[in-house]
Amino acid sequence: MEGQRSRESTATNSDHAPPLLHTLTPSRRTVPNRVFAAVYICVITALFYRHVQTILHSTTLISFSLTLALFVSDLILAFLWVSAHSFRVRPVYRKEYPENIEKFLEPSDFPGLDIFIFTTDPYLEPPTRVVNTALSVMAYEYPTDKISIYVSDDGGSALSLFAFMEAAKFAAHWLPFFEFFDDPDINRCMPIDITMLFVNDQVLLNKNRDRDITGHCLPNLVYVSRQKSPTSPYNFKAGALNVRVLAAMTNAPIILTLDCDMYSNDPRTPFRALCYVLDPAEIQNRLAFVQFPQQFHGLNESEIHGSEHRRLFKLNPFGLDGLSEPNYLGTGCFIHRRALLGDPSTLVPPVIKEISPAHIANNPITAPSVLEFAHRLAGCHYENQTEWGSKIGFRYGSLVEDFFTGFRLQCEEWRSIFCNPEKAAFLGNAPINFRDFLGQNKRWQIGLLEAASS
Ligand SMILES: O=c1ccn([C@@H]2O[C@H](COP(=O)(O)OP(=O)(O)O[C@H]3O[C@H](CO)[C@@H](O)[C@H](O)[C@H]3O)[C@@H](O)[C@H]2O)c(=O)[nH]1
Ligand SMILES: [Mn+2]
């Protein structure tokens, strides 16, 4: 595939060559899989030939209808087989070399990273968990002044806001000591005492103002709760994803989207994503996003519902990666902001220049003009008469906005990459009872039908 370096390139990497950022190895099962597919297609063709012959020579109406019904059933089974086997035509495995990133680019030249965390219901998604997710990404080993964290609270909960105000204070004490903890569980077992209080302030940490107890700067931390109105469509998570506050405030070229029930398990994950995002060959190959698998913790051995969805979240993406088209899974995904603004050759102007990719957000995020503008963008009428949700941004019209948006980007000839490091980059919560499992699957199936009929 164009732009991808094979494993052999490791051997030829000399001192003068650019540092090796990643390798790609096709699966050893590719050839047997293809031979199997060829044999299977021959058998299916013979079966169809026989069906057609029988239909043409049937003498009674009953035999005609029976053979026709069998033929239609076999057609459906063949379609299912073709769609399942396409994942096995070219599975590939990737490896990144994040340790080479600093040889490739000075840390001061690393791109900005806007991290977007979503929450809706403080009772179903306890604020301590959402706070833990935010703290886990604040601890990224990435230049702090390049990171901005935005928390989107669709529940507009005072409790969540207060939890984040406490978290902002806690971060100043905790982040300097993060590196001393070896225990990977540390991210999810931090007790934070929460009491109810309502304060209407959005910027909780400002990198130009706030320091940790050792004097180092802290990343920006911004709480966003978009306006809702009975007369404007709400569009669920896709609507939250399209809140352009982050573009107006920091406008980083890379966005990481993260569900509140999924925390970072490896502080070096951004470097892994940079191995692809900064590679000129991948940029030329129209890279839109780098997706990490959804992996879960806390599932016990008697978990019988298959909530982990290993095929969906881990096995199928290997197959799709070989075809340059792994799906967007909604969380744990680094996206080029440019990919959300039209196809690779045509930039669709996003109405106001402050949220176009070329805009450099120089003003401090607490400047009154920036805050006022951010409020306007979080308003529910901003999108009226614009192309947000149809041609630009995350796409509306399906409950599985992640799959739908990724699919539409791929239709626009953007490409994607699946990155599956040995140490899980993110760990999340899967439904652990049958009712939640059914609810989630029902939502997904309806969303897929909406996407198919759009
Ligand atoms: O109106 C809404 C509804 C949901 N969310 C957030 O979206 C995320 C995902 O919702 P969840 O209820 O956890 O759905 P899951 O089925 O667990 O999520 C999977 O499926 C969703 C699509 O249905 C994707 O958006 C997710 O990324 C993917 O992990 C959570 O952080 C929610 O807080 C919002 O921000 N606004
Ligand atoms: Mn979830």
XYZ file of C-alpha atoms and ligand atoms in Angstrom:
491
model
C 0.000 0.000 0.000
C 1.244 3.470 -0.849
C 2.926 5.320 1.986
C 3.282 2.361 4.316
C 6.691 1.014 5.155
C 7.103 -2.707 5.439
C 9.002 -4.499 8.164
C 11.919 -5.007 5.783
C 12.555 -1.267 5.991
C 13.821 -1.812 9.565
C 16.902 -3.528 8.186
C 17.708 -0.786 5.671
C 17.238 2.098 8.108
C 20.668 3.786 8.066
C 21.935 6.743 10.134
C 21.043 9.198 7.363
C 17.531 7.922 6.757
C 14.684 9.612 8.656
C 13.946 7.851 11.956
C 11.671 4.845 11.650
C 8.239 5.708 13.029
C 6.206 2.598 12.279
C 6.204 -0.712 10.446
C 3.465 -2.786 8.875
C 3.414 -6.577 8.649
C 0.757 -8.427 6.618
C -0.691 -11.416 8.483
C 0.682 -14.854 7.615
C -2.885 -16.039 7.188
C -3.459 -13.774 4.171
C -2.525 -16.362 1.493
C -4.443 -19.343 3.037
C -7.446 -17.025 3.547
C -7.396 -15.959 -0.091
C -7.026 -19.552 -1.354
C -9.948 -20.569 0.862
C -12.012 -17.650 -0.497
C -11.279 -18.664 -4.121
C -12.341 -22.291 -3.471
C -15.439 -21.160 -1.612
C -16.470 -18.771 -4.405
C -16.165 -21.643 -6.941
C -18.389 -23.840 -4.751
C -20.968 -21.071 -4.287
C -21.014 -20.399 -8.038
C -21.626 -24.109 -8.733
C -24.425 -24.127 -6.155
C -26.081 -21.084 -7.736
C -25.779 -22.649 -11.190
C -27.558 -25.736 -9.890
C -30.280 -23.597 -8.247
C -30.920 -21.722 -11.513
C -31.058 -24.977 -13.489
C -33.570 -26.463 -11.059
C -35.726 -23.324 -11.149
C -35.747 -23.268 -14.958
C -36.701 -26.941 -15.170
C -39.261 -27.025 -12.379
C -42.569 -28.471 -13.528
C -44.956 -27.523 -10.703
C -45.608 -24.253 -8.898
C -44.679 -25.828 -5.539
C -41.263 -27.054 -6.694
C -40.646 -23.677 -8.387
C -41.454 -21.710 -5.199
C -39.420 -24.059 -2.988
C -36.278 -23.852 -5.130
C -36.666 -20.099 -5.477
C -36.916 -19.758 -1.671
C -33.780 -21.917 -1.264
C -31.967 -19.815 -3.856
C -32.851 -16.553 -2.073
C -31.732 -18.032 1.291
C -28.402 -19.098 -0.219
C -27.980 -15.626 -1.741
C -28.415 -14.081 1.729
C -25.957 -16.567 3.277
C -23.457 -15.856 0.491
C -23.762 -12.098 1.135
C -23.128 -12.671 4.858
C -20.101 -14.817 4.067
C -18.638 -12.256 1.635
C -19.051 -9.421 4.156
C -17.482 -11.482 6.966
C -14.647 -12.821 4.833
C -13.622 -9.391 3.561
C -12.044 -8.819 7.010
C -9.698 -11.746 6.268
C -8.489 -10.692 2.834
C -5.640 -8.498 4.092
C -5.246 -8.355 7.885
C -2.190 -6.323 8.900
C -0.312 -5.734 12.142
C 1.428 -2.494 12.969
C 4.206 -1.495 15.316
C 5.141 2.043 16.314
C 8.448 3.452 17.530
C 7.389 6.336 19.798
C 10.952 6.574 21.127
C 11.972 7.956 17.682
C 9.485 10.807 17.694
C 11.866 13.274 19.320
C 14.475 12.498 16.646
C 11.874 13.426 14.072
C 10.587 16.663 15.616
C 11.572 18.952 18.504
C 9.028 18.734 21.363
C 8.440 22.483 20.971
C 7.180 21.782 17.427
C 4.740 19.016 18.415
C 1.186 19.774 17.250
C -1.401 20.960 19.782
C -3.794 18.315 21.110
C -7.399 19.066 22.108
C -8.909 16.266 24.197
C -12.706 16.072 24.272
C -14.358 14.055 27.073
C -18.137 13.443 27.095
C -20.523 12.921 29.934
C -24.313 13.089 30.177
C -25.815 11.721 33.349
C -24.072 12.204 36.727
C -26.007 9.263 38.206
C -25.199 6.741 35.475
C -21.713 8.168 34.928
C -20.409 9.107 38.386
C -18.418 12.392 38.318
C -15.480 10.707 40.095
C -15.108 8.444 37.088
C -15.310 11.327 34.625
C -12.754 13.231 36.684
C -10.450 10.202 36.693
C -10.650 10.080 32.901
C -9.653 13.761 32.698
C -6.798 13.359 35.199
C -5.493 10.315 33.347
C -5.080 12.371 30.146
C -3.697 15.381 32.039
C -0.865 13.043 32.990
C 0.120 12.475 29.364
C 3.880 12.739 28.793
C 3.252 15.411 26.178
C 4.326 19.067 26.390
C 1.745 20.390 28.853
C 1.332 23.698 27.052
C 0.187 21.790 23.952
C -2.662 19.929 25.693
C -6.165 21.304 26.303
C -8.879 19.211 27.904
C -12.543 20.003 27.280
C -15.273 18.270 29.252
C -18.639 18.255 27.492
C -21.446 17.794 30.020
C -24.762 17.212 28.237
C -26.448 16.847 31.607
C -25.433 20.399 32.608
C -24.867 18.962 36.071
C -23.708 21.237 38.903
C -22.305 18.152 40.590
C -20.049 17.353 37.629
C -18.911 20.975 37.409
C -18.044 21.032 41.088
C -16.205 17.714 40.781
C -14.066 19.293 38.080
C -13.356 22.367 40.170
C -12.076 20.053 42.894
C -10.167 18.018 40.311
C -8.444 21.178 39.058
C -7.101 21.827 42.568
C -6.220 18.186 43.062
C -4.349 18.045 39.731
C -1.885 20.709 40.919
C -0.845 18.379 43.760
C -1.170 15.039 42.060
C 0.328 15.496 38.590
C 3.932 16.173 39.768
C 3.895 12.807 41.554
C 2.239 10.802 38.820
C 5.506 9.394 37.481
C 6.338 7.785 40.829
C 3.335 5.468 40.670
C 3.948 2.234 38.824
C 0.551 0.737 39.518
C -1.555 0.950 36.320
C -4.689 0.933 38.493
C -3.743 4.249 40.034
C -5.817 6.179 37.496
C -9.094 4.797 38.673
C -8.793 4.628 42.414
C -8.336 8.237 43.448
C -10.860 9.218 46.080
C -12.212 12.749 45.647
C -14.615 14.194 48.178
C -17.548 15.897 46.453
C -20.203 18.173 47.857
C -22.865 20.106 45.957
C -22.188 23.689 44.876
C -23.117 25.678 41.796
C -20.533 27.939 40.228
C -20.901 29.319 36.756
C -17.298 29.352 35.559
C -16.009 27.537 32.492
C -12.223 27.736 32.397
C -11.051 25.662 35.346
C -7.337 25.575 34.524
C -5.476 27.945 32.259
C -1.998 26.941 31.069
C -0.840 30.600 31.159
C -2.006 31.116 34.728
C -2.079 27.841 36.682
C 0.938 25.953 37.975
C 1.349 22.701 39.851
C 3.053 22.658 43.262
C 6.468 22.259 41.635
C 5.912 25.354 39.467
C 5.286 23.580 36.143
C 2.382 24.720 34.021
C -0.858 22.725 33.975
C -2.854 21.958 30.823
C -5.992 23.954 30.002
C -9.106 22.378 31.520
C -12.429 23.724 30.229
C -15.946 22.679 31.233
C -18.512 23.000 28.417
C -22.256 22.510 28.681
C -24.043 23.264 25.430
C -27.351 25.079 25.304
C -30.448 22.964 24.709
C -33.843 24.025 23.468
C -37.065 22.121 22.679
C -37.125 23.812 19.267
C -33.605 22.819 18.176
C -32.428 19.282 17.410
C -30.201 17.915 20.127
C -28.447 15.193 18.090
C -27.152 13.349 21.160
C -23.405 12.690 21.196
C -22.919 13.883 17.596
C -24.332 17.263 18.689
C -21.910 17.346 21.619
C -19.000 16.398 19.344
C -19.816 19.330 17.088
C -19.595 21.956 19.796
C -16.864 24.145 18.323
C -15.745 25.711 21.581
C -12.414 23.922 21.417
C -11.789 25.241 17.911
C -12.451 28.800 19.032
C -10.273 28.536 22.141
C -7.227 26.519 21.096
C -7.910 25.157 17.570
C -5.323 22.344 17.851
C -4.865 20.393 14.608
C -5.374 17.055 16.387
C -8.410 16.089 18.498
C -8.667 13.078 20.800
C -12.269 12.016 21.535
C -12.784 10.044 24.728
C -15.924 8.706 26.434
C -16.079 9.435 30.140
C -16.115 5.707 30.924
C -12.724 5.147 29.266
C -9.471 6.308 30.880
C -5.935 6.505 29.559
C -3.794 3.541 30.550
C -0.533 4.671 28.959
C 0.849 8.219 29.252
C 2.873 7.792 26.043
C -0.143 7.160 23.798
C 0.006 10.583 22.018
C 3.525 9.719 20.790
C 2.183 6.516 19.236
C -0.484 8.496 17.414
C 2.163 11.039 16.305
C 4.122 8.206 14.661
C 1.349 8.190 12.034
C 0.000 11.713 12.245
C 3.414 13.305 11.595
C 4.548 10.833 8.927
C 4.570 12.751 5.599
C 3.774 9.511 3.731
C 0.616 9.006 5.796
C -0.427 12.633 5.382
C -0.063 12.212 1.629
C -2.114 9.033 1.972
C -5.005 11.244 3.293
C -4.898 10.035 6.890
C -7.984 11.241 8.786
C -7.768 9.390 12.100
C -5.830 6.872 14.177
C -8.151 4.571 16.106
C -7.109 2.642 19.237
C -9.128 -0.450 20.247
C -11.838 -0.315 22.879
C -10.662 -2.527 25.723
C -12.352 -3.004 29.068
C -11.439 -3.687 32.665
C -13.482 -5.173 35.448
C -15.147 -7.946 33.402
C -15.055 -11.175 35.366
C -14.728 -14.699 34.027
C -18.440 -15.420 34.318
C -19.285 -12.527 31.984
C -21.443 -14.389 29.467
C -22.862 -11.625 27.265
C -19.769 -10.977 25.188
C -19.916 -7.280 26.202
C -16.266 -6.913 25.269
C -17.234 -7.151 21.565
C -13.746 -8.413 20.755
C -14.596 -9.074 17.111
C -16.049 -5.608 16.613
C -13.463 -3.606 18.550
C -10.283 -5.608 18.054
C -10.351 -8.376 15.434
C -12.272 -6.805 12.547
C -10.227 -3.568 12.629
C -7.048 -5.579 11.794
C -8.782 -6.709 8.602
C -10.121 -3.247 7.794
C -6.706 -1.701 8.463
C -5.241 -3.717 5.572
C -7.838 -2.018 3.370
C -7.005 1.402 4.996
C -10.517 1.700 6.382
C -10.855 0.813 10.080
C -14.011 2.345 11.556
C -14.145 5.262 13.954
C -15.154 3.672 17.286
C -16.245 6.889 19.006
C -13.608 6.838 21.730
C -9.820 6.483 21.861
C -9.411 8.108 18.446
C -6.967 10.843 17.330
C -8.569 12.847 14.503
C -7.083 15.443 12.144
C -9.353 18.465 12.528
C -8.955 19.161 8.815
C -10.701 15.841 7.967
C -13.903 17.192 9.512
C -14.006 20.127 7.123
C -14.541 18.557 3.719
C -12.794 16.008 1.514
C -8.976 15.991 1.092
C -9.051 18.290 -1.937
C -11.936 20.678 -1.050
C -12.011 22.596 2.199
C -15.614 23.490 3.094
C -15.329 26.879 4.851
C -16.839 26.593 8.353
C -18.755 29.935 8.158
C -16.492 31.846 10.570
C -12.745 32.097 10.172
C -11.976 31.454 13.867
C -12.831 27.794 13.470
C -11.109 27.162 10.151
C -7.972 24.970 10.306
C -5.691 27.913 9.395
C -6.777 30.012 12.383
C -4.084 30.269 15.096
C -5.712 30.734 18.504
C -3.293 33.255 20.033
C -5.550 34.955 22.556
C -5.597 33.664 26.153
C -8.599 31.372 26.644
C -9.876 33.529 29.502
C -9.962 36.710 27.375
C -13.535 38.123 27.471
C -13.765 38.129 23.662
C -12.783 34.428 23.477
C -15.225 33.442 26.238
C -18.049 35.375 24.619
C -17.345 33.736 21.278
C -17.161 30.283 22.920
C -20.579 30.867 24.518
C -22.028 31.759 21.148
C -20.638 28.565 19.596
C -22.086 26.431 22.413
C -25.535 27.940 21.731
C -28.193 25.748 20.158
C -29.020 28.064 17.248
C -25.509 28.377 15.904
C -25.877 25.470 13.468
C -29.108 26.655 11.826
C -28.682 27.072 8.056
C -25.130 25.662 8.126
C -23.613 22.430 6.832
C -22.562 21.153 10.255
C -23.662 17.550 10.639
C -24.325 17.058 6.928
C -21.131 17.955 5.055
C -18.796 19.024 7.847
C -18.137 17.991 11.425
C -19.493 14.803 12.960
C -22.497 13.611 10.958
C -26.070 13.627 12.265
C -28.796 11.150 11.430
C -27.693 8.001 13.234
C -27.509 6.892 16.853
C -24.115 5.377 16.025
C -22.624 8.725 15.036
C -19.140 7.224 15.349
C -19.631 4.529 12.710
C -21.624 6.901 10.484
C -19.039 9.714 10.618
C -16.116 7.331 9.986
C -18.000 5.780 7.066
C -18.777 9.182 5.520
C -15.150 10.273 5.895
C -14.053 7.110 4.104
C -16.569 7.826 1.331
C -14.844 11.207 0.967
C -11.581 9.301 0.384
C -10.077 9.917 3.788
C -8.125 6.959 5.172
C -7.687 5.641 8.710
C -5.300 3.499 10.745
C -5.817 1.013 13.552
C -3.161 1.184 16.261
C -3.126 -1.648 18.765
C -0.164 -1.365 21.169
C 0.748 -4.233 23.504
C -0.082 -2.149 26.568
C -3.710 -1.042 26.287
C -3.817 2.686 25.457
C -7.290 3.103 26.994
C -9.415 0.963 29.286
C -13.149 1.378 29.715
C -16.324 0.031 31.239
C -18.510 -2.457 29.355
C -22.153 -3.169 30.332
C -22.081 -5.823 33.047
C -25.758 -6.768 33.191
C -28.114 -8.139 30.579
C -30.451 -5.119 30.596
C -27.650 -2.645 29.803
C -26.203 -5.037 27.247
C -29.575 -5.311 25.463
C -30.090 -1.526 25.608
C -26.668 -0.893 24.074
C -27.174 -3.438 21.291
C -30.663 -2.165 20.489
C -29.268 1.371 20.179
C -26.462 0.168 17.913
C -28.793 -1.820 15.627
C -31.200 1.130 15.267
C -28.226 3.409 14.584
C -26.898 1.058 11.888
C -30.330 0.897 10.217
C -30.474 4.719 10.281
C -27.008 4.851 8.700
C -28.001 2.296 6.024
C -31.171 4.207 5.119
C -29.548 7.661 5.072
O -26.611 12.742 24.363
C -25.556 12.198 24.653
C -25.430 10.802 24.798
C -24.191 10.263 25.132
N -23.128 11.070 25.330
C -21.811 10.491 25.719
O -21.425 9.552 24.752
C -20.579 8.584 25.328
C -20.991 7.188 24.878
O -22.250 6.856 25.386
P -22.531 5.449 26.125
O -23.870 5.530 26.715
O -21.367 5.093 26.996
O -22.634 4.485 24.878
P -21.805 3.135 24.524
O -22.741 2.241 23.790
O -21.097 2.579 25.683
O -20.765 3.781 23.517
C -20.360 3.238 22.278
O -21.297 3.527 21.255
C -21.560 4.921 21.035
C -22.480 5.014 19.842
O -23.725 4.513 20.172
C -20.265 5.685 20.761
O -20.548 7.057 20.709
C -19.272 5.419 21.867
O -18.047 6.086 21.638
C -19.037 3.925 21.962
O -18.119 3.641 23.012
C -20.663 8.764 26.859
O -19.454 9.356 27.310
C -21.838 9.704 27.018
O -21.695 10.544 28.133
C -23.229 12.452 25.182
O -22.270 13.187 25.372
N -24.456 12.986 24.840
Mn -19.867 3.450 27.134
